[in-house]
XYZ file of C-alpha atoms in Angstrom:
287
model
C -0.144 0.026 0.037
C 0.845 3.964 0.282
C 4.268 4.179 1.917
C 2.609 6.032 4.743
C -0.267 4.384 5.226
C 0.736 0.338 6.063
C 3.157 -1.681 7.303
C 6.130 -2.910 5.743
C 6.254 -6.882 4.936
C 7.539 -8.581 2.849
C 5.640 -12.244 1.980
C 8.006 -15.642 2.695
C 5.183 -18.079 3.454
C 1.425 -19.060 3.668
C 0.218 -17.780 6.477
C -2.953 -17.339 8.370
C -4.635 -13.574 6.880
C -4.914 -10.348 9.760
C -8.684 -8.495 10.002
C -8.508 -5.125 11.054
C -10.870 -4.219 14.807
C -12.780 -1.084 14.148
C -12.860 0.357 18.022
C -8.611 -0.744 18.095
C -7.056 -0.815 15.349
C -5.632 -4.004 16.769
C -4.944 -6.677 13.744
C -7.267 -9.734 14.026
C -6.872 -13.489 12.320
C -9.346 -13.801 10.100
C -9.822 -18.122 8.894
C -7.158 -19.489 6.307
C -8.100 -19.568 3.284
C -9.466 -23.054 1.527
C -6.109 -23.788 -0.066
C -3.515 -22.299 -1.575
C -2.609 -23.101 -4.903
C 0.335 -21.979 -6.927
C 0.213 -20.553 -9.981
C 4.028 -20.859 -11.025
C 7.241 -20.985 -9.322
C 8.766 -18.420 -7.928
C 7.767 -18.658 -3.495
C 5.770 -15.574 -4.626
C 3.805 -17.306 -7.289
C 0.887 -17.890 -5.012
C -2.442 -17.337 -4.118
C -5.641 -18.274 -1.382
C -8.376 -19.808 -2.484
C -11.541 -19.692 -0.007
C -15.101 -20.274 -0.499
C -17.971 -20.021 0.732
C -20.465 -22.303 2.185
C -22.370 -24.788 0.645
C -21.675 -26.276 -3.585
C -21.880 -24.374 -5.800
C -20.299 -23.193 -8.251
C -19.416 -19.819 -6.426
C -18.072 -16.626 -8.790
C -14.965 -15.474 -8.059
C -13.275 -11.991 -7.159
C -10.017 -12.691 -8.108
C -8.468 -9.318 -5.062
C -4.595 -7.799 -5.173
C -3.260 -6.486 -3.376
C -1.239 -2.672 -2.928
C 1.711 -1.142 -2.025
C 2.688 0.773 -4.800
C 4.013 -1.915 -6.943
C 7.442 -2.728 -4.454
C 8.499 -5.962 -2.307
C 8.967 -3.339 1.148
C 5.108 -2.819 0.905
C 2.413 -4.254 1.009
C 0.947 -8.594 0.722
C -1.800 -10.948 -0.089
C -2.081 -10.954 4.410
C -3.869 -6.772 3.988
C -6.582 -7.705 1.523
C -7.405 -11.051 3.550
C -10.199 -9.570 5.231
C -12.207 -8.317 2.523
C -11.277 -11.854 0.802
C -12.912 -13.416 3.530
C -15.916 -10.689 4.010
C -16.691 -11.441 -0.008
C -16.304 -14.724 0.263
C -18.907 -15.007 4.033
C -21.164 -13.351 1.213
C -20.944 -16.120 -1.288
C -18.232 -15.422 -3.577
C -14.951 -17.107 -3.835
C -11.849 -15.225 -3.663
C -8.745 -16.536 -4.799
C -6.423 -13.078 -3.747
C -2.937 -13.112 -5.444
C 0.485 -12.700 -4.410
C 3.215 -11.579 -8.048
C 6.507 -10.556 -7.755
C 6.783 -7.050 -7.495
C 10.093 -3.881 -7.780
C 12.474 -5.488 -6.063
C 12.373 -9.469 -6.117
C 13.776 -10.951 -9.036
C 11.444 -10.734 -11.801
C 8.803 -8.294 -10.325
C 8.345 -4.996 -12.472
C 8.056 -4.754 -16.168
C 7.029 -7.306 -17.647
C 7.132 -9.468 -15.078
C 4.529 -8.534 -12.464
C 2.486 -7.911 -14.758
C 2.823 -11.341 -16.188
C 2.265 -12.662 -13.012
C -1.015 -11.243 -12.126
C -2.143 -12.174 -16.185
C -1.124 -16.067 -14.867
C -2.926 -16.025 -11.701
C -6.016 -14.887 -13.351
C -6.043 -18.206 -15.534
C -4.529 -19.963 -13.409
C -8.594 -19.856 -12.294
C -9.465 -22.433 -15.056
C -7.403 -24.678 -13.263
C -8.505 -24.691 -10.609
C -11.466 -24.806 -11.347
C -11.275 -28.255 -12.381
C -11.605 -29.091 -8.662
C -13.094 -26.377 -7.219
C -16.541 -25.073 -7.777
C -15.682 -21.807 -9.795
C -18.155 -20.344 -11.856
C -16.070 -18.743 -14.236
C -18.474 -16.703 -16.446
C -19.236 -14.680 -12.827
C -15.398 -13.621 -12.586
C -14.269 -9.875 -11.292
C -10.668 -8.716 -10.940
C -10.010 -6.516 -7.905
C -7.665 -4.307 -6.711
C -6.693 -2.095 -3.918
C -3.829 0.795 -4.304
C -1.668 0.487 -6.564
C -3.295 -2.917 -6.840
C -6.512 -1.296 -8.702
C -4.257 -0.454 -11.911
C -3.328 -3.951 -12.131
C -7.181 -5.315 -11.828
C -8.278 -2.909 -14.490
C -5.115 -3.944 -16.253
C -6.175 -7.593 -15.568
C -10.118 -6.534 -17.558
C -8.192 -3.983 -20.264
C -5.662 -7.338 -21.738
C -8.556 -8.111 -24.167
C -7.607 -4.504 -25.756
C -3.648 -5.177 -25.932
C -3.179 -7.182 -29.036
C 0.011 -7.678 -27.005
C 2.076 -11.201 -25.740
C 1.955 -9.993 -22.135
C -1.749 -10.510 -22.361
C -1.034 -13.677 -21.953
C -3.410 -16.879 -22.774
C -6.458 -15.333 -21.289
C -8.042 -18.651 -20.343
C -10.204 -16.083 -17.596
C -11.894 -13.367 -18.845
C -13.429 -11.045 -15.820
C -17.230 -9.188 -16.282
C -16.420 -7.222 -13.694
C -12.824 -5.017 -12.641
C -13.378 -3.204 -8.978
C -10.714 -0.052 -8.125
C -10.990 0.258 -4.866
C -9.200 3.289 -3.576
C -5.901 3.424 -7.285
C -5.575 5.444 -10.104
C -6.426 3.471 -13.642
C -3.222 4.576 -15.235
C 0.299 5.489 -13.794
C 0.382 8.831 -14.622
C -0.682 9.866 -11.321
C 2.073 8.342 -9.861
C 4.306 9.983 -11.651
C 6.584 12.833 -11.158
C 4.761 15.536 -8.470
C 1.434 13.131 -8.242
C 4.404 10.860 -7.084
C 4.828 11.515 -3.221
C 2.482 9.173 -1.623
C 4.263 6.544 -3.848
C 7.947 7.838 -3.485
C 9.142 9.460 -6.893
C 10.404 7.071 -8.478
C 7.710 4.304 -7.770
C 6.142 4.206 -10.981
C 9.876 4.386 -13.224
C 11.346 2.243 -10.735
C 9.248 -0.742 -11.634
C 8.719 0.306 -15.712
C 12.391 0.165 -15.464
C 11.927 3.408 -17.098
C 10.841 6.813 -17.760
C 7.619 7.064 -19.913
C 10.213 8.801 -21.984
C 13.296 5.679 -22.115
C 9.687 3.346 -22.449
C 7.380 3.989 -24.319
C 6.014 0.649 -25.414
C 5.903 -0.514 -22.146
C 4.047 2.818 -20.747
C 1.541 2.724 -23.410
C 0.801 -1.043 -22.598
C 0.926 -0.795 -18.616
C -1.830 1.804 -18.653
C -5.686 0.691 -18.496
C -7.173 4.244 -19.381
C -4.848 4.156 -22.614
C -6.771 1.441 -23.651
C -11.073 2.459 -23.253
C -13.438 1.123 -23.388
C -12.885 -2.022 -22.299
C -16.209 -3.443 -21.469
C -16.469 -4.967 -19.054
C -18.617 -3.278 -15.669
C -16.469 -2.020 -13.578
C -16.882 -0.419 -10.346
C -14.462 3.013 -8.424
C -14.421 3.241 -4.751
C -12.735 6.348 -3.106
C -11.205 6.357 -0.099
C -8.217 9.018 0.019
C -7.428 8.959 -3.427
C -10.143 11.115 -5.219
C -7.943 12.846 -6.961
C -5.835 10.608 -8.060
C -8.662 8.370 -9.679
C -10.489 10.964 -11.054
C -8.645 11.559 -14.448
C -10.000 7.445 -14.845
C -13.073 7.961 -14.074
C -13.876 10.744 -16.676
C -11.549 8.745 -19.192
C -13.316 5.841 -18.996
C -17.250 7.146 -19.265
C -16.449 9.001 -22.362
C -15.090 5.904 -23.827
C -18.702 4.603 -23.187
C -18.300 2.158 -19.987
C -20.389 1.135 -17.042
C -18.577 2.474 -14.397
C -20.408 3.261 -10.503
C -18.971 4.842 -8.210
C -18.709 3.918 -3.977
C -17.577 7.285 -1.741
C -18.853 6.048 2.132
C -18.801 8.552 4.338
C -15.679 8.633 6.465
C -13.470 6.320 4.414
C -9.533 6.813 4.229
C -6.608 4.452 2.378
C -7.006 2.028 4.494
C -10.834 1.206 6.619
C -12.073 0.557 2.413
C -10.415 -2.884 3.059
C -11.535 -3.055 6.448
C -14.611 -5.074 7.406
C -14.708 -4.932 10.350
C -15.179 -0.683 9.697
C -18.295 0.976 8.702
C -16.801 1.779 5.387
C -14.566 -2.048 4.669
C -17.976 -2.981 5.128
C -20.230 -1.023 2.468
C -17.673 -1.792 0.225
C -17.937 -5.853 0.372
C -21.588 -5.455 0.262
C -21.164 -2.652 -2.502
C -18.921 -5.457 -4.494
C -20.782 -7.785 -3.495
C -24.260 -6.215 -5.247
C -23.041 -4.444 -7.591
C -20.180 -7.015 -9.135
C -21.725 -10.042 -7.962
C -26.469 -9.104 -7.036
C -25.116 -11.053 -3.823
């Protein structure tokens, strides 16, 4: 997550996830995932699958944590409480870890290859798990929002970086994070640090124009999928994408919970986080 807002923790093994206690701010452990599965050989290429009660098949939310695309910030445990809250609402969740800047193979293009491969791995999981792959949403928080929108944009890329596209989400959810790399360049990059995007991409837009063009979802509008936008602390950074998506003809539904900040929007123990989980369940899945 954004550097000033979340603890700096690096995932090394899959462990029970954390949830935020609304009254005290303490972290408590939600129930463990139904299944921890690997979608690649790298230690960071794994995900936690949570299934709702019942027989299924269940709609699925792919969940992407944030952290400025940096290995020293954010991890899949940050979004585990949201993943569990969605599972409690009848939605299977695939909460994934992925390589980022600062880890071997992370950044451009490895991070994008990972989130594409992790999404497509649902087709493998569906062979043994009750998953409805016709109803998949991709949900991202912080810089994970940019990655979630990018996953939804894959059919429009016309480039091998898109991967096999074995699974095509019908909804993309951006939770308090930008839909393009622009807001995290230059003076607007204070939250993540001036060099966050250039470090992640391996250069500036002038140095790597094709990579930036492929990596920015806003450049591939209309995405042709239902889009949900949740605003916490980064409304100004999200506004250019929202305006462009609406102008392109895409369907966009926005939620701005009262009292929301960058962190409580993914903490279902808070009123704001509960509202976000309810919003996703209702708007993306009709639950």
